[in-house]
Amino acid sequence: MHSLFWKIFLTLWLSIVGFSAAIGWLNDKLARQQWAEEPANTFSRGLVRISQRAQQALLSEGRTGLRNELLTIPRMTRSHIYIVDADGRELLRRDNALQQLTERRTPMDTTEFEDAGGDAFTIYTVSRSPPSTILAPGPEGTALRLGAAALISALISFFLARSLATPLEELRRASRRIASGELGTRVGRSMPSRKDEIGQLAADFDVMATRLQAMHEANRRLLSDVSHELRSPLARLNVALEIARQKGAGRIESEVDRIALESQRLEALVNDVLGLLRESSDSAAGKDEEMDLSEVLGDLVEVVNYEAAEGTPGIRWTSPGASPFRGDRELIWRATENLLRNALRHTDPQKGVELDLKTNRRKTRVTVSVRDYGPGVPEAELNKIFEPFYRVQESRDRDSGGHGLGLSIAANAVQRHGGRIEAANAGDGGLIVSLSLPLTADA
């Protein structure tokens, strides 16, 4: 018996039936014990009184009066008393019933008396046997109650077992479909009204399936995008090599420079892809260390401004003072660095980039904002810029050295810290990207 349905059904049903049978047996035993311990049999005394009334009716009214007296007795009680005349005939013509009692040697008490005319009569009284409540007919019988209990408990056990086993079977089938590659499988639609633990399990299963599907599609898209990104510089490398072969030695300086440039771009792309995979990996445990976030950002601004073009404002930053933070310093550094370098590529060189650090009033969250003065991003595409290899203007990003991975790396680093990243267009032009990081576990 490997089916969960049958395990639940039989366990419940047999438990209920067994409990009912035990109660019935105990009830029968107690009833028999009570009968045995009763000092005077009330039923037997009743039969004696009936016999006395029958004799009085016979003496006062004759055979007809005796018959009428017997007919006034309840039928169940009447079956325990028989009156036979001198010819051996039962007064109510129940000779066959009396004969069966005699053949079964049923214990009977006899009383003989005569009517006014001297005719002899014999009264046979059958004492009631000890009660057998298990086999007794009628509503008072335990056998009937046991049968009803078995039937009702079977129905209840069936529906309860089915309500538990059916959704679990649906989950099993869904998990097999997902394992076979059907990542769009969901189970919540088949049990929308369940609010119990099984319904919650189905909802969690759907969340898991959705994340698996999203991860699978993201990996496929990433592989496709990487292949596309590698194809272009490799094609340009091949063209440069072919031109160099045609020119011959001594006239290939420009082609060599081109090959070097494309090689650098390939190296940068590979590094960015590896960085994205590293940030996306849940198995990579980040360091947990105390740091001054303001100091980290100050050091980063110094490094990036050192590489900025001369005569430009670069990154404008004013430290707000000590800002304690606990997390992975390297992840925070890389996330903010990608935002700053991305902003520098797109901002107006004469206006530079603004970096801001603020803590909310309750001291539960800290927000790092990077604002550029570039063309901004169309509103419909604001949520897409954090996807790998996504570009608003593809040709411009390639020319500026970007591969569309910087914001993705930043987003993954922020998510690893339990934070969120958002982008919004500034009212007077440019893009503002904000990193919101929790300072406490419940922030």
CSV table of C-alpha atoms in Angstrom, one decimal:
chain,number,residue,atom,x,y,z
A,1,MET,CA,0.0,0.0,0.0
A,2,HIS,CA,2.2,2.8,-1.3
A,3,SER,CA,-0.6,5.3,-2.2
A,4,LEU,CA,-1.0,8.2,0.3
A,5,PHE,CA,-4.7,8.2,-0.4
A,6,TRP,CA,-5.2,4.7,0.8
A,7,LYS,CA,-2.9,5.2,3.8
A,8,ILE,CA,-4.9,8.2,4.9
A,9,PHE,CA,-8.3,6.6,4.1
A,10,LEU,CA,-7.7,3.2,5.8
A,11,THR,CA,-6.0,4.8,8.8
A,12,LEU,CA,-8.9,7.1,9.5
A,13,TRP,CA,-11.6,4.6,8.7
A,14,LEU,CA,-10.2,1.7,10.6
A,15,SER,CA,-9.5,4.0,13.6
A,16,ILE,CA,-13.1,5.2,13.7
A,17,VAL,CA,-14.6,1.7,13.1
A,18,GLY,CA,-12.3,0.2,15.7
A,19,PHE,CA,-13.2,2.9,18.3
A,20,SER,CA,-16.9,2.4,17.6
A,21,ALA,CA,-16.7,-1.4,17.9
A,22,ALA,CA,-14.8,-1.0,21.2
A,23,ILE,CA,-17.5,1.3,22.6
A,24,GLY,CA,-20.2,-1.2,21.4
A,25,TRP,CA,-18.5,-4.1,23.0
A,26,LEU,CA,-18.1,-2.2,26.3
A,27,ASN,CA,-21.7,-1.1,26.2
A,28,ASP,CA,-22.9,-4.7,25.7
A,29,LYS,CA,-20.7,-6.0,28.5
A,30,LEU,CA,-21.9,-3.4,30.9
A,31,ALA,CA,-25.6,-4.1,30.0
A,32,ARG,CA,-25.2,-7.8,30.6
A,33,GLN,CA,-23.4,-7.1,33.9
A,34,GLN,CA,-26.2,-4.8,35.0
A,35,TRP,CA,-28.8,-7.4,34.1
A,36,ALA,CA,-26.9,-10.1,36.1
A,37,GLU,CA,-26.6,-7.8,39.2
A,38,GLU,CA,-30.2,-6.7,39.2
A,39,PRO,CA,-31.8,-8.0,42.5
A,40,ALA,CA,-35.3,-8.5,41.0
A,41,ASN,CA,-36.1,-8.9,37.4
A,42,THR,CA,-38.6,-6.1,36.6
A,43,PHE,CA,-39.7,-7.8,33.5
A,44,SER,CA,-40.4,-11.1,35.2
A,45,ARG,CA,-42.5,-9.3,37.9
A,46,GLY,CA,-44.5,-7.7,35.0
A,47,LEU,CA,-45.2,-11.1,33.6
A,48,VAL,CA,-46.6,-12.3,36.9
A,49,ARG,CA,-48.9,-9.3,37.2
A,50,ILE,CA,-50.1,-9.9,33.6
A,51,SER,CA,-50.8,-13.6,34.5
A,52,GLN,CA,-52.8,-12.5,37.5
A,53,ARG,CA,-54.9,-10.1,35.4
A,54,ALA,CA,-55.4,-12.9,32.8
A,55,GLN,CA,-56.8,-15.2,35.5
A,56,GLN,CA,-59.2,-12.5,36.8
A,57,ALA,CA,-60.4,-11.8,33.3
A,58,LEU,CA,-61.0,-15.5,32.7
A,59,LEU,CA,-62.9,-15.9,35.9
A,60,SER,CA,-65.1,-12.8,35.4
A,61,GLU,CA,-65.6,-12.7,31.7
A,62,GLY,CA,-64.6,-16.1,30.4
A,63,ARG,CA,-62.6,-17.1,27.4
A,64,THR,CA,-63.6,-14.0,25.5
A,65,GLY,CA,-62.5,-11.7,28.3
A,66,LEU,CA,-59.2,-13.5,28.6
A,67,ARG,CA,-58.6,-13.1,24.9
A,68,ASN,CA,-59.4,-9.4,25.0
A,69,GLU,CA,-57.1,-8.9,28.0
A,70,LEU,CA,-54.2,-10.5,26.1
A,71,LEU,CA,-54.8,-8.2,23.1
A,72,THR,CA,-54.4,-5.2,25.3
A,73,ILE,CA,-50.8,-6.2,26.1
A,74,PRO,CA,-48.0,-4.7,23.9
A,75,ARG,CA,-47.0,-7.1,21.1
A,76,MET,CA,-43.4,-7.4,22.2
A,77,THR,CA,-44.5,-8.3,25.8
A,78,ARG,CA,-47.3,-10.6,24.5
A,79,SER,CA,-44.7,-12.7,22.7
A,80,HIS,CA,-43.5,-13.8,26.2
A,81,ILE,CA,-46.8,-15.1,27.5
A,82,TYR,CA,-48.9,-18.0,26.1
A,83,ILE,CA,-52.2,-19.5,27.4
A,84,VAL,CA,-53.2,-23.1,26.5
A,85,ASP,CA,-56.6,-24.7,27.2
A,86,ALA,CA,-57.2,-28.3,28.2
A,87,ASP,CA,-57.2,-29.4,24.6
A,88,GLY,CA,-53.7,-28.1,24.1
A,89,ARG,CA,-54.7,-25.1,21.9
A,90,GLU,CA,-53.1,-21.7,22.4
A,91,LEU,CA,-55.8,-19.1,23.1
A,92,LEU,CA,-54.4,-16.6,20.4
A,93,ARG,CA,-53.7,-19.4,17.9
A,94,ARG,CA,-49.9,-19.2,18.3
A,95,ASP,CA,-49.4,-22.9,18.6
A,96,ASN,CA,-46.4,-22.9,16.1
A,97,ALA,CA,-44.6,-20.3,18.1
A,98,LEU,CA,-45.1,-22.1,21.3
A,99,GLN,CA,-44.0,-25.4,19.7
A,100,GLN,CA,-40.7,-23.7,18.5
A,101,LEU,CA,-40.0,-22.5,22.0
A,102,THR,CA,-40.6,-26.0,23.4
A,103,GLU,CA,-38.3,-27.6,20.7
A,104,ARG,CA,-35.6,-25.1,21.5
A,105,ARG,CA,-36.0,-25.9,25.2
A,106,THR,CA,-36.5,-22.3,26.1
A,107,PRO,CA,-36.9,-21.9,29.9
A,108,MET,CA,-40.6,-21.2,30.7
A,109,ASP,CA,-42.6,-20.8,33.9
A,110,THR,CA,-46.0,-22.5,34.0
A,111,THR,CA,-49.1,-21.6,36.0
A,112,GLU,CA,-52.3,-23.7,36.0
A,113,PHE,CA,-55.7,-22.5,36.9
A,114,GLU,CA,-59.4,-23.1,36.1
A,115,ASP,CA,-62.2,-20.9,35.0
A,116,ALA,CA,-65.6,-20.6,36.6
A,117,GLY,CA,-66.8,-23.7,34.8
A,118,GLY,CA,-63.9,-25.9,35.9
A,119,ASP,CA,-62.0,-25.9,32.5
A,120,ALA,CA,-58.3,-26.1,33.0
A,121,PHE,CA,-55.8,-23.5,31.5
A,122,THR,CA,-52.1,-23.3,31.6
A,123,ILE,CA,-50.1,-20.0,31.4
A,124,TYR,CA,-46.6,-20.3,29.9
A,125,THR,CA,-44.3,-17.2,30.6
A,126,VAL,CA,-40.9,-16.9,28.8
A,127,SER,CA,-38.5,-14.9,30.9
A,128,ARG,CA,-36.5,-12.3,28.9
A,129,SER,CA,-33.0,-13.3,28.1
A,130,PRO,CA,-30.0,-11.1,29.0
A,131,PRO,CA,-29.8,-8.2,26.5
A,132,SER,CA,-27.6,-8.5,23.4
A,133,THR,CA,-27.2,-4.9,22.5
A,134,ILE,CA,-24.7,-5.6,19.7
A,135,LEU,CA,-27.2,-7.9,17.8
A,136,ALA,CA,-30.4,-6.3,19.0
A,137,PRO,CA,-32.6,-5.1,16.2
A,138,GLY,CA,-33.9,-1.5,16.0
A,139,PRO,CA,-32.3,1.8,16.8
A,140,GLU,CA,-31.2,0.6,20.2
A,141,GLY,CA,-29.1,-2.1,18.7
A,142,THR,CA,-25.3,-1.5,18.6
A,143,ALA,CA,-24.9,-3.5,15.4
A,144,LEU,CA,-27.1,-1.0,13.5
A,145,ARG,CA,-25.1,1.9,15.0
A,146,LEU,CA,-21.8,0.2,14.1
A,147,GLY,CA,-23.0,-0.2,10.5
A,148,ALA,CA,-24.1,3.4,10.2
A,149,ALA,CA,-20.8,4.6,11.8
A,150,ALA,CA,-18.8,2.4,9.4
A,151,LEU,CA,-20.7,3.9,6.4
A,152,ILE,CA,-20.5,7.5,7.5
A,153,SER,CA,-16.9,7.2,8.6
A,154,ALA,CA,-16.0,5.7,5.2
A,155,LEU,CA,-17.5,8.6,3.4
A,156,ILE,CA,-15.8,11.2,5.7
A,157,SER,CA,-12.5,9.3,5.4
A,158,PHE,CA,-12.8,9.1,1.6
A,159,PHE,CA,-13.4,12.9,1.1
A,160,LEU,CA,-10.7,13.9,3.7
A,161,ALA,CA,-8.1,11.5,2.2
A,162,ARG,CA,-8.9,12.8,-1.3
A,163,SER,CA,-8.7,16.4,-0.2
A,164,LEU,CA,-5.2,15.7,1.1
A,165,ALA,CA,-3.9,13.3,-1.5
A,166,THR,CA,-5.2,14.9,-4.7
A,167,PRO,CA,-3.3,18.2,-4.4
A,168,LEU,CA,-0.2,16.4,-3.4
A,169,GLU,CA,-0.5,14.2,-6.4
A,170,GLU,CA,-1.0,17.3,-8.5
A,171,LEU,CA,2.2,18.8,-7.0
A,172,ARG,CA,4.0,15.5,-7.9
A,173,ARG,CA,2.9,15.6,-11.5
A,174,ALA,CA,3.8,19.3,-11.8
A,175,SER,CA,7.3,18.7,-10.4
A,176,ARG,CA,7.8,15.9,-12.9
A,177,ARG,CA,6.7,18.2,-15.7
A,178,ILE,CA,9.1,20.9,-14.6
A,179,ALA,CA,11.9,18.3,-14.4
A,180,SER,CA,11.1,17.3,-18.0
A,181,GLY,CA,11.5,20.9,-19.1
A,182,GLU,CA,8.0,22.3,-18.9
A,183,LEU,CA,9.0,25.4,-16.8
A,184,GLY,CA,5.6,27.1,-17.4
A,185,THR,CA,3.8,24.5,-15.3
A,186,ARG,CA,1.8,26.0,-12.4
A,187,VAL,CA,-0.4,24.4,-9.7
A,188,GLY,CA,-2.1,27.4,-8.1
A,189,ARG,CA,-4.8,27.5,-10.7
A,190,SER,CA,-6.0,24.0,-9.9
A,191,MET,CA,-6.5,24.8,-6.2
A,192,PRO,CA,-7.3,28.6,-6.0
A,193,SER,CA,-9.7,28.2,-3.0
A,194,ARG,CA,-7.2,26.5,-0.6
A,195,LYS,CA,-5.9,28.7,2.1
A,196,ASP,CA,-4.4,26.0,4.3
A,197,GLU,CA,-0.8,24.7,4.4
A,198,ILE,CA,-1.3,22.8,1.1
A,199,GLY,CA,-2.5,26.0,-0.6
A,200,GLN,CA,0.5,27.8,0.8
A,201,LEU,CA,2.7,25.0,-0.5
A,202,ALA,CA,1.2,25.3,-3.9
A,203,ALA,CA,1.8,29.1,-3.9
A,204,ASP,CA,5.4,28.6,-2.9
A,205,PHE,CA,5.7,25.9,-5.6
A,206,ASP,CA,4.5,28.4,-8.2
A,207,VAL,CA,6.9,31.1,-6.9
A,208,MET,CA,9.8,28.6,-7.2
A,209,ALA,CA,8.7,27.6,-10.7
A,210,THR,CA,8.4,31.2,-11.8
A,211,ARG,CA,12.0,31.9,-10.5
A,212,LEU,CA,13.3,28.8,-12.2
A,213,GLN,CA,11.7,29.8,-15.5
A,214,ALA,CA,13.0,33.4,-15.1
A,215,MET,CA,16.5,32.1,-14.4
A,216,HIS,CA,16.4,29.6,-17.3
A,217,GLU,CA,15.3,32.3,-19.7
A,218,ALA,CA,17.9,34.7,-18.3
A,219,ASN,CA,20.6,32.2,-18.8
A,220,ARG,CA,19.4,31.5,-22.4
A,221,ARG,CA,19.3,35.2,-23.1
A,222,LEU,CA,22.7,35.7,-21.5
A,223,LEU,CA,24.2,33.0,-23.6
A,224,SER,CA,22.7,34.4,-26.7
A,225,ASP,CA,23.8,38.0,-25.9
A,226,VAL,CA,27.4,36.8,-25.1
A,227,SER,CA,27.6,35.0,-28.4
A,228,HIS,CA,26.3,38.1,-30.2
A,229,GLU,CA,28.8,40.4,-28.3
A,230,LEU,CA,31.7,38.1,-29.1
A,231,ARG,CA,30.8,37.8,-32.7
A,232,SER,CA,31.3,41.5,-33.6
A,233,PRO,CA,34.8,42.0,-32.2
A,234,LEU,CA,35.9,38.7,-33.6
A,235,ALA,CA,34.6,39.7,-37.0
A,236,ARG,CA,36.5,42.9,-36.8
A,237,LEU,CA,39.7,41.1,-35.7
A,238,ASN,CA,39.4,38.8,-38.8
A,239,VAL,CA,38.9,41.8,-41.1
A,240,ALA,CA,42.0,43.6,-39.6
A,241,LEU,CA,44.1,40.4,-39.9
A,242,GLU,CA,43.0,40.0,-43.6
A,243,ILE,CA,43.9,43.6,-44.4
A,244,ALA,CA,47.3,43.2,-42.6
A,245,ARG,CA,48.0,40.2,-44.8
A,246,GLN,CA,47.2,42.1,-47.9
A,247,LYS,CA,49.3,45.2,-47.0
A,248,GLY,CA,52.4,43.2,-46.1
A,249,ALA,CA,55.1,44.0,-43.6
A,250,GLY,CA,55.8,47.6,-42.6
A,251,ARG,CA,52.4,49.0,-43.4
A,252,ILE,CA,50.2,47.3,-40.8
A,253,GLU,CA,50.5,49.7,-37.8
A,254,SER,CA,46.8,50.8,-38.0
A,255,GLU,CA,45.6,47.2,-38.3
A,256,VAL,CA,47.8,46.2,-35.3
A,257,ASP,CA,46.3,49.0,-33.3
A,258,ARG,CA,42.8,47.9,-34.3
A,259,ILE,CA,43.6,44.3,-33.3
A,260,ALA,CA,44.9,45.5,-29.9
A,261,LEU,CA,41.7,47.6,-29.4
A,262,GLU,CA,39.4,44.7,-30.2
A,263,SER,CA,41.4,42.4,-28.0
A,264,GLN,CA,41.0,44.8,-25.1
A,265,ARG,CA,37.3,45.0,-25.7
A,266,LEU,CA,37.1,41.2,-25.7
A,267,GLU,CA,39.0,41.0,-22.4
A,268,ALA,CA,36.7,43.7,-20.9
A,269,LEU,CA,33.7,41.8,-22.1
A,270,VAL,CA,34.9,38.5,-20.6
A,271,ASN,CA,35.7,40.2,-17.3
A,272,ASP,CA,32.3,41.8,-17.2
A,273,VAL,CA,30.6,38.5,-17.9
A,274,LEU,CA,32.6,36.7,-15.2
A,275,GLY,CA,31.8,39.6,-12.8
A,276,LEU,CA,28.1,39.2,-13.5
A,277,LEU,CA,28.1,35.5,-13.0
A,278,ARG,CA,30.0,35.9,-9.8
A,279,GLU,CA,27.5,38.5,-8.5
A,280,SER,CA,24.6,36.4,-9.5
A,281,SER,CA,25.8,33.2,-7.8
A,282,ASP,CA,23.9,32.5,-4.7
A,283,SER,CA,26.6,30.0,-3.6
A,284,ALA,CA,29.2,32.8,-3.4
A,285,ALA,CA,29.1,33.8,0.3
A,286,GLY,CA,29.8,37.5,0.7
A,287,LYS,CA,32.0,38.9,3.5
A,288,ASP,CA,30.2,40.5,6.4
A,289,GLU,CA,32.4,43.3,7.8
A,290,GLU,CA,32.0,46.7,9.5
A,291,MET,CA,32.8,49.7,7.3
A,292,ASP,CA,32.3,53.4,7.0
A,293,LEU,CA,30.2,53.7,3.8
A,294,SER,CA,31.1,57.4,3.5
A,295,GLU,CA,34.8,56.5,3.6
A,296,VAL,CA,34.4,53.7,1.0
A,297,LEU,CA,32.6,56.1,-1.4
A,298,GLY,CA,35.2,58.8,-0.9
A,299,ASP,CA,38.0,56.4,-1.8
A,300,LEU,CA,36.1,55.2,-4.9
A,301,VAL,CA,35.5,58.8,-6.1
A,302,GLU,CA,39.2,59.5,-5.8
A,303,VAL,CA,40.1,56.5,-7.9
A,304,VAL,CA,37.4,57.2,-10.6
A,305,ASN,CA,38.2,60.9,-10.8
A,306,TYR,CA,41.9,60.1,-11.3
A,307,GLU,CA,40.9,58.4,-14.5
A,308,ALA,CA,38.5,61.1,-15.6
A,309,ALA,CA,39.4,63.4,-18.5
A,310,GLU,CA,41.3,66.6,-17.5
A,311,GLY,CA,39.3,69.8,-17.5
A,312,THR,CA,36.0,68.1,-16.5
A,313,PRO,CA,34.2,68.2,-13.2
A,314,GLY,CA,34.3,64.4,-12.9
A,315,ILE,CA,32.3,63.2,-9.9
A,316,ARG,CA,31.2,65.8,-7.3
A,317,TRP,CA,30.9,64.3,-3.8
A,318,THR,CA,30.6,65.8,-0.3
A,319,SER,CA,31.0,63.4,2.6
A,320,PRO,CA,28.1,63.6,5.1
A,321,GLY,CA,30.3,62.3,7.8
A,322,ALA,CA,30.6,58.8,9.3
A,323,SER,CA,28.1,56.3,8.0
A,324,PRO,CA,28.5,52.9,9.7
A,325,PHE,CA,27.4,50.0,7.5
A,326,ARG,CA,27.8,46.2,7.7
A,327,GLY,CA,28.2,44.2,4.5
A,328,ASP,CA,30.6,43.1,1.8
A,329,ARG,CA,33.0,46.0,1.0
A,330,GLU,CA,34.1,44.6,-2.3
A,331,LEU,CA,30.5,44.1,-3.5
A,332,ILE,CA,29.5,47.7,-2.5
A,333,TRP,CA,32.6,49.0,-4.2
A,334,ARG,CA,32.0,47.2,-7.5
A,335,ALA,CA,28.3,48.1,-7.5
A,336,THR,CA,28.9,51.8,-7.0
A,337,GLU,CA,31.9,51.8,-9.3
A,338,ASN,CA,29.8,50.5,-12.2
A,339,LEU,CA,27.2,53.1,-11.6
A,340,LEU,CA,29.8,55.9,-11.5
A,341,ARG,CA,31.5,54.8,-14.7
A,342,ASN,CA,28.2,54.3,-16.5
A,343,ALA,CA,27.2,57.8,-15.5
A,344,LEU,CA,30.5,59.3,-16.6
A,345,ARG,CA,30.0,57.7,-20.1
A,346,HIS,CA,26.6,59.3,-20.6
A,347,THR,CA,26.8,62.6,-18.8
A,348,ASP,CA,27.6,66.1,-20.2
A,349,PRO,CA,31.4,66.3,-19.7
A,350,GLN,CA,31.0,69.9,-18.5
A,351,LYS,CA,28.5,69.0,-15.8
A,352,GLY,CA,30.0,65.8,-14.5
A,353,VAL,CA,28.3,63.4,-12.1
A,354,GLU,CA,26.8,63.9,-8.6
A,355,LEU,CA,27.2,61.3,-5.9
A,356,ASP,CA,25.0,61.6,-2.7
A,357,LEU,CA,24.7,59.5,0.5
A,358,LYS,CA,21.7,59.8,2.8
A,359,THR,CA,20.3,57.9,5.8
A,360,ASN,CA,16.6,57.9,6.6
A,361,ARG,CA,15.3,59.4,9.9
A,362,ARG,CA,14.8,56.1,11.6
A,363,LYS,CA,18.4,55.1,10.8
A,364,THR,CA,17.2,51.9,9.2
A,365,ARG,CA,18.2,52.4,5.5
A,366,VAL,CA,20.9,54.2,3.6
A,367,THR,CA,20.6,55.5,0.1
A,368,VAL,CA,23.4,56.0,-2.4
A,369,SER,CA,22.3,58.2,-5.4
A,370,VAL,CA,24.3,58.7,-8.7
A,371,ARG,CA,23.0,61.4,-10.9
A,372,ASP,CA,24.3,62.2,-14.5
A,373,TYR,CA,23.4,65.0,-16.9
A,374,GLY,CA,23.0,62.9,-20.0
A,375,PRO,CA,20.0,62.3,-22.2
A,376,GLY,CA,18.2,60.1,-19.7
A,377,VAL,CA,16.3,56.9,-20.5
A,378,PRO,CA,12.8,56.6,-22.0
A,379,GLU,CA,10.3,55.9,-19.2
A,380,ALA,CA,9.2,52.6,-20.7
A,381,GLU,CA,12.7,51.3,-20.6
A,382,LEU,CA,13.7,52.3,-17.0
A,383,ASN,CA,13.1,48.9,-15.6
A,384,LYS,CA,15.0,47.1,-18.4
A,385,ILE,CA,18.3,48.9,-18.0
A,386,PHE,CA,19.3,46.5,-15.2
A,387,GLU,CA,19.0,43.5,-17.5
A,388,PRO,CA,22.3,42.0,-18.8
A,389,PHE,CA,23.4,43.4,-22.2
A,390,TYR,CA,20.5,45.8,-22.4
A,391,ARG,CA,21.2,49.1,-24.2
A,392,VAL,CA,19.0,52.1,-24.8
A,393,GLN,CA,21.3,53.2,-27.7
A,394,GLU,CA,23.3,50.2,-28.7
A,395,SER,CA,25.7,51.9,-31.1
A,396,ARG,CA,26.5,54.6,-28.5
A,397,ASP,CA,27.2,52.1,-25.8
A,398,ARG,CA,29.6,50.1,-28.0
A,399,ASP,CA,31.5,53.2,-29.0
A,400,SER,CA,31.8,54.3,-25.4
A,401,GLY,CA,33.2,50.9,-24.4
A,402,GLY,CA,30.1,49.5,-22.6
A,403,HIS,CA,28.6,46.1,-22.9
A,404,GLY,CA,25.3,46.7,-21.0
A,405,LEU,CA,26.5,44.8,-17.9
A,406,GLY,CA,27.5,47.5,-15.5
A,407,LEU,CA,24.0,48.1,-14.1
A,408,SER,CA,23.3,44.4,-14.0
A,409,ILE,CA,26.4,43.8,-11.8
A,410,ALA,CA,25.3,46.7,-9.6
A,411,ALA,CA,21.7,45.3,-9.3
A,412,ASN,CA,23.0,41.9,-8.3
A,413,ALA,CA,25.3,43.3,-5.7
A,414,VAL,CA,22.6,45.3,-4.1
A,415,GLN,CA,20.2,42.4,-4.1
A,416,ARG,CA,22.8,40.3,-2.3
A,417,HIS,CA,22.6,42.8,0.5
A,418,GLY,CA,18.8,42.7,0.7
A,419,GLY,CA,18.5,46.1,-0.9
A,420,ARG,CA,16.9,47.5,-4.0
A,421,ILE,CA,18.0,49.6,-7.0
A,422,GLU,CA,15.9,52.1,-8.9
A,423,ALA,CA,16.3,54.4,-11.8
A,424,ALA,CA,14.4,57.6,-12.6
A,425,ASN,CA,14.8,60.5,-15.0
A,426,ALA,CA,15.6,63.9,-13.4
A,427,GLY,CA,13.3,66.8,-14.1
A,428,ASP,CA,15.9,68.9,-15.7
A,429,GLY,CA,17.5,66.1,-17.7
A,430,GLY,CA,19.8,63.2,-16.8
A,431,LEU,CA,19.3,59.9,-15.0
A,432,ILE,CA,19.3,59.2,-11.2
A,433,VAL,CA,20.1,55.7,-10.1
A,434,SER,CA,19.6,55.0,-6.4
A,435,LEU,CA,20.8,52.1,-4.2
A,436,SER,CA,18.8,51.6,-1.1
A,437,LEU,CA,20.5,49.4,1.5
A,438,PRO,CA,19.2,48.2,4.9
A,439,LEU,CA,21.1,49.1,8.0
A,440,THR,CA,19.1,46.6,10.1
A,441,ALA,CA,17.8,43.1,9.5
A,442,ASP,CA,14.1,44.2,9.5
A,443,ALA,CA,14.6,47.4,7.5
